[in-house]
Amino acid sequence: MHSCDTTHLLMINTINFITFLQIFINILFLLNFSKISLYLSIYDLPGKRKIHSKPIPPLGGLLFYINFIFIFCVSKIISVELFYFDDFFLIISSLIFILGLVDDKKDLNPFLKFLILIILVVFHLILQNNFLINKFYLDFINFNVHLTYYQSFFFTTLCILLFINASNLYDGINLQYSLYIFIFFSYLIFKNNDLELIKLLYLPLLFFIYLNLKNKCFLGDSGTLFISYLVAMIVISEHNNMKNLSISEIILLMVLPGIDMLRLFVKRILNKKNPFTGDRDHIHHLLLYKFGLIKTNLILISLIIFPLIFFHLFSEYFISILLLTIIVYFCTLKILNQSKII
């Protein structure tokens, strides 16, 4: 048997072994979910900006983190590389997870949380500059961009922080962010079938979707911060090293959370409000009041999937597809506001 065949067989056996143990771990988490919630005593309480009427534990992030740690440790023990992250990434992502968990429990000042997040991201990029975006190809205008070290450092930090913050704001109703991540994971695997880590993270994602659909668990800041940071670093690595993701595809994957965040920040600043202060003016809130949970999520999914489909059919019309997506977004908002449902 050739060495490449042996390596491939070892990889398959490793993934099957990890998946089997993951199923056991996730079922165990599910069966003991109430006890874990009581022990940690972390709850998202009802309030003026909240839709739910009873305390819900935001422990979805813990479920993802446990699975990630388990996958990481097993791959190290049996010396099989399932992804390109090292021990240092594990430390930084763990600190980001803990930051979110503390915020879920203590409700940290938004500026303090953002400052700590900046420090962690900057520290990571200083010590691991292979994650820096030093050049990229703007395929929609056929133009190469080369950045100096400092430009690259600033641009990469900005991109990561914007995506994390947009993700945090986009997690507003049940299923919304988990389905968004499901689409994101699926697209990453579609572009690179060797992303074994993503495949293994489907399992906790499905378990969380079940809990979230039953309104038993939220993702929490620990979940959105940890998952968005993980996804951001995978996207950067895929673009830098594998060249599997074009800038156009990245923009289309992130446009909906991004445009909603930008609109809200501009509106709050113009109204002389703290841009980090939450409200019920997100597009998902407006849709929810009109259409309910399932239809709202279907509409949001459509605003992500259809631009990607059109891009693969007519990639030369990327700018038109992007503009049309933004126009549909704002037209939807205008219709919702005119119907006086808020």
C-alpha positions as a Python dict, from the first residue, in 0.01 Angstrom:
ca = {
    (1, 'M'): (0, 0, 0),
    (2, 'H'): (135, 342, -92),
    (3, 'S'): (225, 585, 186),
    (4, 'C'): (-34, 838, 69),
    (5, 'D'): (-304, 568, 86),
    (6, 'T'): (-189, 474, 435),
    (7, 'T'): (-201, 837, 545),
    (8, 'H'): (-547, 880, 397),
    (9, 'L'): (-672, 564, 570),
    (10, 'L'): (-523, 682, 900),
    (11, 'M'): (-699, 1016, 859),
    (12, 'I'): (-1035, 849, 793),
    (13, 'N'): (-996, 617, 1092),
    (14, 'T'): (-896, 910, 1312),
    (15, 'I'): (-1198, 1114, 1207),
    (16, 'N'): (-1431, 819, 1264),
    (17, 'F'): (-1278, 758, 1607),
    (18, 'I'): (-1309, 1125, 1708),
    (19, 'T'): (-1665, 1145, 1574),
    (20, 'F'): (-1768, 840, 1775),
    (21, 'L'): (-1628, 989, 2096),
    (22, 'Q'): (-1778, 1328, 2011),
    (23, 'I'): (-2125, 1176, 1987),
    (24, 'F'): (-2080, 1034, 2336),
    (25, 'I'): (-1949, 1368, 2473),
    (26, 'N'): (-2230, 1572, 2318),
    (27, 'I'): (-2501, 1333, 2436),
    (28, 'L'): (-2348, 1349, 2782),
    (29, 'F'): (-2357, 1729, 2764),
    (30, 'L'): (-2720, 1719, 2649),
    (31, 'L'): (-2829, 1485, 2929),
    (32, 'N'): (-2650, 1691, 3196),
    (33, 'F'): (-2729, 2032, 3048),
    (34, 'S'): (-2954, 2140, 3335),
    (35, 'K'): (-2696, 2040, 3597),
    (36, 'I'): (-2420, 2226, 3409),
    (37, 'S'): (-2640, 2536, 3388),
    (38, 'L'): (-2712, 2529, 3760),
    (39, 'Y'): (-2346, 2471, 3848),
    (40, 'L'): (-2215, 2759, 3633),
    (41, 'S'): (-2517, 2979, 3709),
    (42, 'I'): (-2489, 3175, 3386),
    (43, 'Y'): (-2821, 3293, 3245),
    (44, 'D'): (-2941, 3541, 2986),
    (45, 'L'): (-3213, 3721, 3178),
    (46, 'P'): (-3527, 3874, 3019),
    (47, 'G'): (-3525, 4250, 2971),
    (48, 'K'): (-3640, 4541, 2758),
    (49, 'R'): (-3411, 4446, 2470),
    (50, 'K'): (-3470, 4072, 2507),
    (51, 'I'): (-3735, 3864, 2333),
    (52, 'H'): (-3736, 3565, 2569),
    (53, 'S'): (-3951, 3571, 2880),
    (54, 'K'): (-3749, 3341, 3107),
    (55, 'P'): (-3379, 3298, 3197),
    (56, 'I'): (-3193, 3097, 2932),
    (57, 'P'): (-2839, 2961, 2985),
    (58, 'P'): (-2601, 3091, 2712),
    (59, 'L'): (-2382, 2782, 2713),
    (60, 'G'): (-2369, 2701, 2341),
    (61, 'G'): (-2016, 2839, 2333),
    (62, 'L'): (-1912, 2593, 2603),
    (63, 'L'): (-2040, 2305, 2390),
    (64, 'F'): (-1829, 2422, 2093),
    (65, 'Y'): (-1525, 2486, 2310),
    (66, 'I'): (-1537, 2140, 2470),
    (67, 'N'): (-1553, 1981, 2125),
    (68, 'F'): (-1269, 2197, 1993),
    (69, 'I'): (-1043, 2113, 2290),
    (70, 'F'): (-1124, 1744, 2255),
    (71, 'I'): (-1046, 1742, 1880),
    (72, 'F'): (-725, 1939, 1937),
    (73, 'C'): (-600, 1711, 2215),
    (74, 'V'): (-682, 1383, 2038),
    (75, 'S'): (-511, 1497, 1718),
    (76, 'K'): (-201, 1588, 1919),
    (77, 'I'): (-197, 1258, 2110),
    (78, 'I'): (-220, 1042, 1799),
    (79, 'S'): (0, 1279, 1595),
    (80, 'V'): (-246, 1338, 1313),
    (81, 'E'): (-275, 1693, 1181),
    (82, 'L'): (-642, 1775, 1134),
    (83, 'F'): (-588, 2150, 1099),
    (84, 'Y'): (-315, 2411, 1082),
    (85, 'F'): (-357, 2569, 1426),
    (86, 'D'): (-95, 2525, 1696),
    (87, 'D'): (-76, 2547, 2075),
    (88, 'F'): (-50, 2924, 2071),
    (89, 'F'): (-374, 2957, 1876),
    (90, 'L'): (-535, 2731, 2137),
    (91, 'I'): (-422, 2969, 2413),
    (92, 'I'): (-551, 3286, 2242),
    (93, 'S'): (-883, 3131, 2135),
    (94, 'S'): (-928, 2996, 2489),
    (95, 'L'): (-873, 3344, 2634),
    (96, 'I'): (-1128, 3484, 2388),
    (97, 'F'): (-1375, 3214, 2493),
    (98, 'I'): (-1315, 3295, 2862),
    (99, 'L'): (-1364, 3666, 2788),
    (100, 'G'): (-1704, 3586, 2635),
    (101, 'L'): (-1795, 3357, 2923),
    (102, 'V'): (-1713, 3628, 3180),
    (103, 'D'): (-1918, 3875, 2976),
    (104, 'D'): (-2212, 3631, 2975),
    (105, 'K'): (-2194, 3607, 3353),
    (106, 'K'): (-2088, 3960, 3456),
    (107, 'D'): (-2213, 4170, 3160),
    (108, 'L'): (-1883, 4352, 3103),
    (109, 'N'): (-1858, 4711, 2985),
    (110, 'P'): (-1866, 4693, 2601),
    (111, 'F'): (-1561, 4918, 2565),
    (112, 'L'): (-1361, 4712, 2816),
    (113, 'K'): (-1454, 4389, 2640),
    (114, 'F'): (-1360, 4537, 2303),
    (115, 'L'): (-1028, 4667, 2439),
    (116, 'I'): (-936, 4322, 2578),
    (117, 'L'): (-1035, 4165, 2249),
    (118, 'I'): (-810, 4408, 2058),
    (119, 'I'): (-517, 4325, 2287),
    (120, 'L'): (-563, 3950, 2237),
    (121, 'V'): (-592, 3977, 1857),
    (122, 'V'): (-294, 4212, 1830),
    (123, 'F'): (-85, 3991, 2057),
    (124, 'H'): (-171, 3688, 1843),
    (125, 'L'): (-81, 3860, 1517),
    (126, 'I'): (249, 3989, 1658),
    (127, 'L'): (360, 3639, 1753),
    (128, 'Q'): (210, 3461, 1454),
    (129, 'N'): (241, 3689, 1154),
    (130, 'N'): (161, 3406, 912),
    (131, 'F'): (-202, 3506, 971),
    (132, 'L'): (-138, 3856, 838),
    (133, 'I'): (-305, 3951, 509),
    (134, 'N'): (-8, 4101, 323),
    (135, 'K'): (-152, 4079, -26),
    (136, 'F'): (-482, 3999, -190),
    (137, 'Y'): (-634, 4000, -532),
    (138, 'L'): (-943, 4209, -595),
    (139, 'D'): (-1085, 3974, -856),
    (140, 'F'): (-1387, 4190, -936),
    (141, 'I'): (-1165, 4473, -1067),
    (142, 'N'): (-860, 4261, -1160),
    (143, 'F'): (-625, 4441, -923),
    (144, 'N'): (-353, 4312, -690),
    (145, 'V'): (-305, 4482, -355),
    (146, 'H'): (28, 4455, -171),
    (147, 'L'): (55, 4582, 184),
    (148, 'T'): (352, 4681, 395),
    (149, 'Y'): (396, 4506, 730),
    (150, 'Y'): (224, 4782, 927),
    (151, 'Q'): (-55, 4820, 671),
    (152, 'S'): (-102, 4443, 676),
    (153, 'F'): (-108, 4436, 1056),
    (154, 'F'): (-368, 4714, 1079),
    (155, 'F'): (-584, 4574, 797),
    (156, 'T'): (-584, 4217, 934),
    (157, 'T'): (-666, 4333, 1287),
    (158, 'L'): (-949, 4551, 1155),
    (159, 'C'): (-1097, 4268, 946),
    (160, 'I'): (-1092, 4023, 1237),
    (161, 'L'): (-1244, 4269, 1483),
    (162, 'L'): (-1515, 4378, 1238),
    (163, 'F'): (-1617, 4019, 1169),
    (164, 'I'): (-1622, 3928, 1539),
    (165, 'N'): (-1831, 4233, 1626),
    (166, 'A'): (-2067, 4182, 1332),
    (167, 'S'): (-2112, 3817, 1434),
    (168, 'N'): (-2184, 3919, 1792),
    (169, 'L'): (-2452, 4162, 1677),
    (170, 'Y'): (-2594, 3911, 1428),
    (171, 'D'): (-2668, 3658, 1702),
    (172, 'G'): (-3007, 3804, 1792),
    (173, 'I'): (-3275, 3536, 1762),
    (174, 'N'): (-3291, 3159, 1785),
    (175, 'L'): (-3124, 2968, 1498),
    (176, 'Q'): (-3002, 3284, 1326),
    (177, 'Y'): (-2629, 3268, 1392),
    (178, 'S'): (-2610, 2889, 1408),
    (179, 'L'): (-2767, 2858, 1062),
    (180, 'Y'): (-2536, 3131, 935),
    (181, 'I'): (-2236, 2935, 1065),
    (182, 'F'): (-2381, 2616, 913),
    (183, 'I'): (-2386, 2788, 573),
    (184, 'F'): (-2035, 2929, 632),
    (185, 'F'): (-1897, 2586, 730),
    (186, 'S'): (-2063, 2424, 429),
    (187, 'Y'): (-1918, 2678, 190),
    (188, 'L'): (-1568, 2640, 336),
    (189, 'I'): (-1589, 2263, 288),
    (190, 'F'): (-1728, 2314, -62),
    (191, 'K'): (-1416, 2516, -141),
    (192, 'N'): (-1176, 2284, 44),
    (193, 'N'): (-1288, 1933, 131),
    (194, 'D'): (-977, 1878, 345),
    (195, 'L'): (-1099, 2103, 628),
    (196, 'E'): (-1144, 1816, 872),
    (197, 'L'): (-1182, 2045, 1174),
    (198, 'I'): (-1489, 2209, 1019),
    (199, 'K'): (-1642, 1868, 947),
    (200, 'L'): (-1595, 1762, 1309),
    (201, 'L'): (-1751, 2087, 1436),
    (202, 'Y'): (-2075, 2009, 1252),
    (203, 'L'): (-2168, 1773, 1535),
    (204, 'P'): (-2176, 2029, 1821),
    (205, 'L'): (-2341, 2272, 1580),
    (206, 'L'): (-2629, 2030, 1522),
    (207, 'F'): (-2661, 1959, 1896),
    (208, 'F'): (-2673, 2333, 1963),
    (209, 'I'): (-2932, 2392, 1689),
    (210, 'Y'): (-3153, 2134, 1863),
    (211, 'L'): (-3115, 2307, 2202),
    (212, 'N'): (-3162, 2651, 2051),
    (213, 'L'): (-3472, 2548, 1858),
    (214, 'K'): (-3620, 2420, 2185),
    (215, 'N'): (-3532, 2756, 2341),
    (216, 'K'): (-3320, 2579, 2604),
    (217, 'C'): (-2984, 2734, 2522),
    (218, 'F'): (-2829, 3043, 2364),
    (219, 'L'): (-2486, 3065, 2205),
    (220, 'G'): (-2380, 3353, 2428),
    (221, 'D'): (-2087, 3589, 2380),
    (222, 'S'): (-1853, 3301, 2462),
    (223, 'G'): (-1989, 3121, 2156),
    (224, 'T'): (-2001, 3409, 1909),
    (225, 'L'): (-1655, 3538, 2006),
    (226, 'F'): (-1491, 3195, 1997),
    (227, 'I'): (-1660, 3072, 1676),
    (228, 'S'): (-1620, 3398, 1484),
    (229, 'Y'): (-1250, 3416, 1577),
    (230, 'L'): (-1200, 3057, 1466),
    (231, 'V'): (-1384, 3119, 1137),
    (232, 'A'): (-1194, 3444, 1075),
    (233, 'M'): (-856, 3270, 1113),
    (234, 'I'): (-964, 2981, 890),
    (235, 'V'): (-1079, 3225, 621),
    (236, 'I'): (-748, 3415, 638),
    (237, 'S'): (-548, 3091, 621),
    (238, 'E'): (-753, 2959, 331),
    (239, 'H'): (-710, 3284, 141),
    (240, 'N'): (-340, 3326, 221),
    (241, 'N'): (-212, 2972, 188),
    (242, 'M'): (-455, 2769, -18),
    (243, 'K'): (-600, 3045, -236),
    (244, 'N'): (-935, 2870, -205),
    (245, 'L'): (-1139, 3178, -116),
    (246, 'S'): (-1155, 3486, -332),
    (247, 'I'): (-1220, 3831, -190),
    (248, 'S'): (-1555, 3833, -369),
    (249, 'E'): (-1665, 3515, -194),
    (250, 'I'): (-1550, 3640, 146),
    (251, 'I'): (-1743, 3964, 97),
    (252, 'L'): (-2063, 3780, -1),
    (253, 'L'): (-2031, 3545, 298),
    (254, 'M'): (-1997, 3837, 537),
    (255, 'V'): (-2207, 4109, 373),
    (256, 'L'): (-2534, 4056, 564),
    (257, 'P'): (-2393, 4075, 921),
    (258, 'G'): (-2156, 4348, 804),
    (259, 'I'): (-2414, 4578, 645),
    (260, 'D'): (-2652, 4535, 939),
    (261, 'M'): (-2373, 4628, 1183),
    (262, 'L'): (-2267, 4930, 975),
    (263, 'R'): (-2625, 5059, 946),
    (264, 'L'): (-2687, 5028, 1319),
    (265, 'F'): (-2356, 5191, 1415),
    (266, 'V'): (-2417, 5488, 1184),
    (267, 'K'): (-2776, 5526, 1305),
    (268, 'R'): (-2677, 5513, 1673),
    (269, 'I'): (-2394, 5761, 1628),
    (270, 'L'): (-2622, 6002, 1440),
    (271, 'N'): (-2872, 5969, 1726),
    (272, 'K'): (-2587, 6040, 1973),
    (273, 'K'): (-2610, 5693, 2125),
    (274, 'N'): (-2339, 5447, 2222),
    (275, 'P'): (-2281, 5239, 1905),
    (276, 'F'): (-2224, 4930, 2121),
    (277, 'T'): (-2557, 4967, 2302),
    (278, 'G'): (-2807, 4703, 2196),
    (279, 'D'): (-3156, 4766, 2062),
    (280, 'R'): (-3432, 4596, 1864),
    (281, 'D'): (-3361, 4767, 1534),
    (282, 'H'): (-3174, 4477, 1375),
    (283, 'I'): (-3321, 4336, 1057),
    (284, 'H'): (-3388, 4004, 1234),
    (285, 'H'): (-3599, 4178, 1499),
    (286, 'L'): (-3805, 4361, 1238),
    (287, 'L'): (-3856, 4043, 1037),
    (288, 'L'): (-3943, 3843, 1348),
    (289, 'Y'): (-4230, 4075, 1444),
    (290, 'K'): (-4376, 4039, 1097),
    (291, 'F'): (-4310, 3679, 994),
    (292, 'G'): (-4218, 3473, 1302),
    (293, 'L'): (-3906, 3271, 1374),
    (294, 'I'): (-3898, 3014, 1094),
    (295, 'K'): (-3987, 3249, 807),
    (296, 'T'): (-3744, 3510, 939),
    (297, 'N'): (-3457, 3261, 934),
    (298, 'L'): (-3555, 3144, 585),
    (299, 'I'): (-3544, 3503, 459),
    (300, 'L'): (-3205, 3565, 621),
    (301, 'I'): (-3066, 3240, 480),
    (302, 'S'): (-3189, 3342, 134),
    (303, 'L'): (-3006, 3674, 158),
    (304, 'I'): (-2683, 3478, 208),
    (305, 'I'): (-2727, 3173, -16),
    (306, 'F'): (-2872, 3331, -331),
    (307, 'P'): (-2589, 3586, -381),
    (308, 'L'): (-2338, 3299, -352),
    (309, 'I'): (-2532, 3090, -606),
    (310, 'F'): (-2557, 3382, -847),
    (311, 'F'): (-2186, 3449, -803),
    (312, 'H'): (-2097, 3095, -907),
    (313, 'L'): (-2324, 3125, -1210),
    (314, 'F'): (-2224, 3478, -1308),
    (315, 'S'): (-1896, 3559, -1130),
    (316, 'E'): (-1819, 3842, -1373),
    (317, 'Y'): (-2120, 4031, -1234),
    (318, 'F'): (-1998, 4029, -873),
    (319, 'I'): (-2043, 4405, -820),
    (320, 'S'): (-2399, 4388, -954),
    (321, 'I'): (-2476, 4089, -727),
    (322, 'L'): (-2332, 4270, -424),
    (323, 'L'): (-2524, 4591, -498),
    (324, 'L'): (-2844, 4397, -556),
    (325, 'T'): (-2800, 4221, -220),
    (326, 'I'): (-2754, 4553, -41),
    (327, 'I'): (-3053, 4704, -224),
    (328, 'V'): (-3273, 4407, -128),
    (329, 'Y'): (-3158, 4447, 234),
    (330, 'F'): (-3251, 4817, 252),
    (331, 'C'): (-3574, 4772, 56),
    (332, 'T'): (-3676, 4501, 304),
    (333, 'L'): (-3605, 4738, 592),
    (334, 'K'): (-3807, 5015, 429),
    (335, 'I'): (-4106, 4788, 372),
    (336, 'L'): (-4092, 4663, 731),
    (337, 'N'): (-4075, 5016, 870),
    (338, 'Q'): (-4356, 5141, 645),
    (339, 'S'): (-4580, 4857, 766),
    (340, 'K'): (-4554, 5008, 1117),
    (341, 'I'): (-4475, 4683, 1292),
    (342, 'I'): (-4223, 4828, 1533),
}
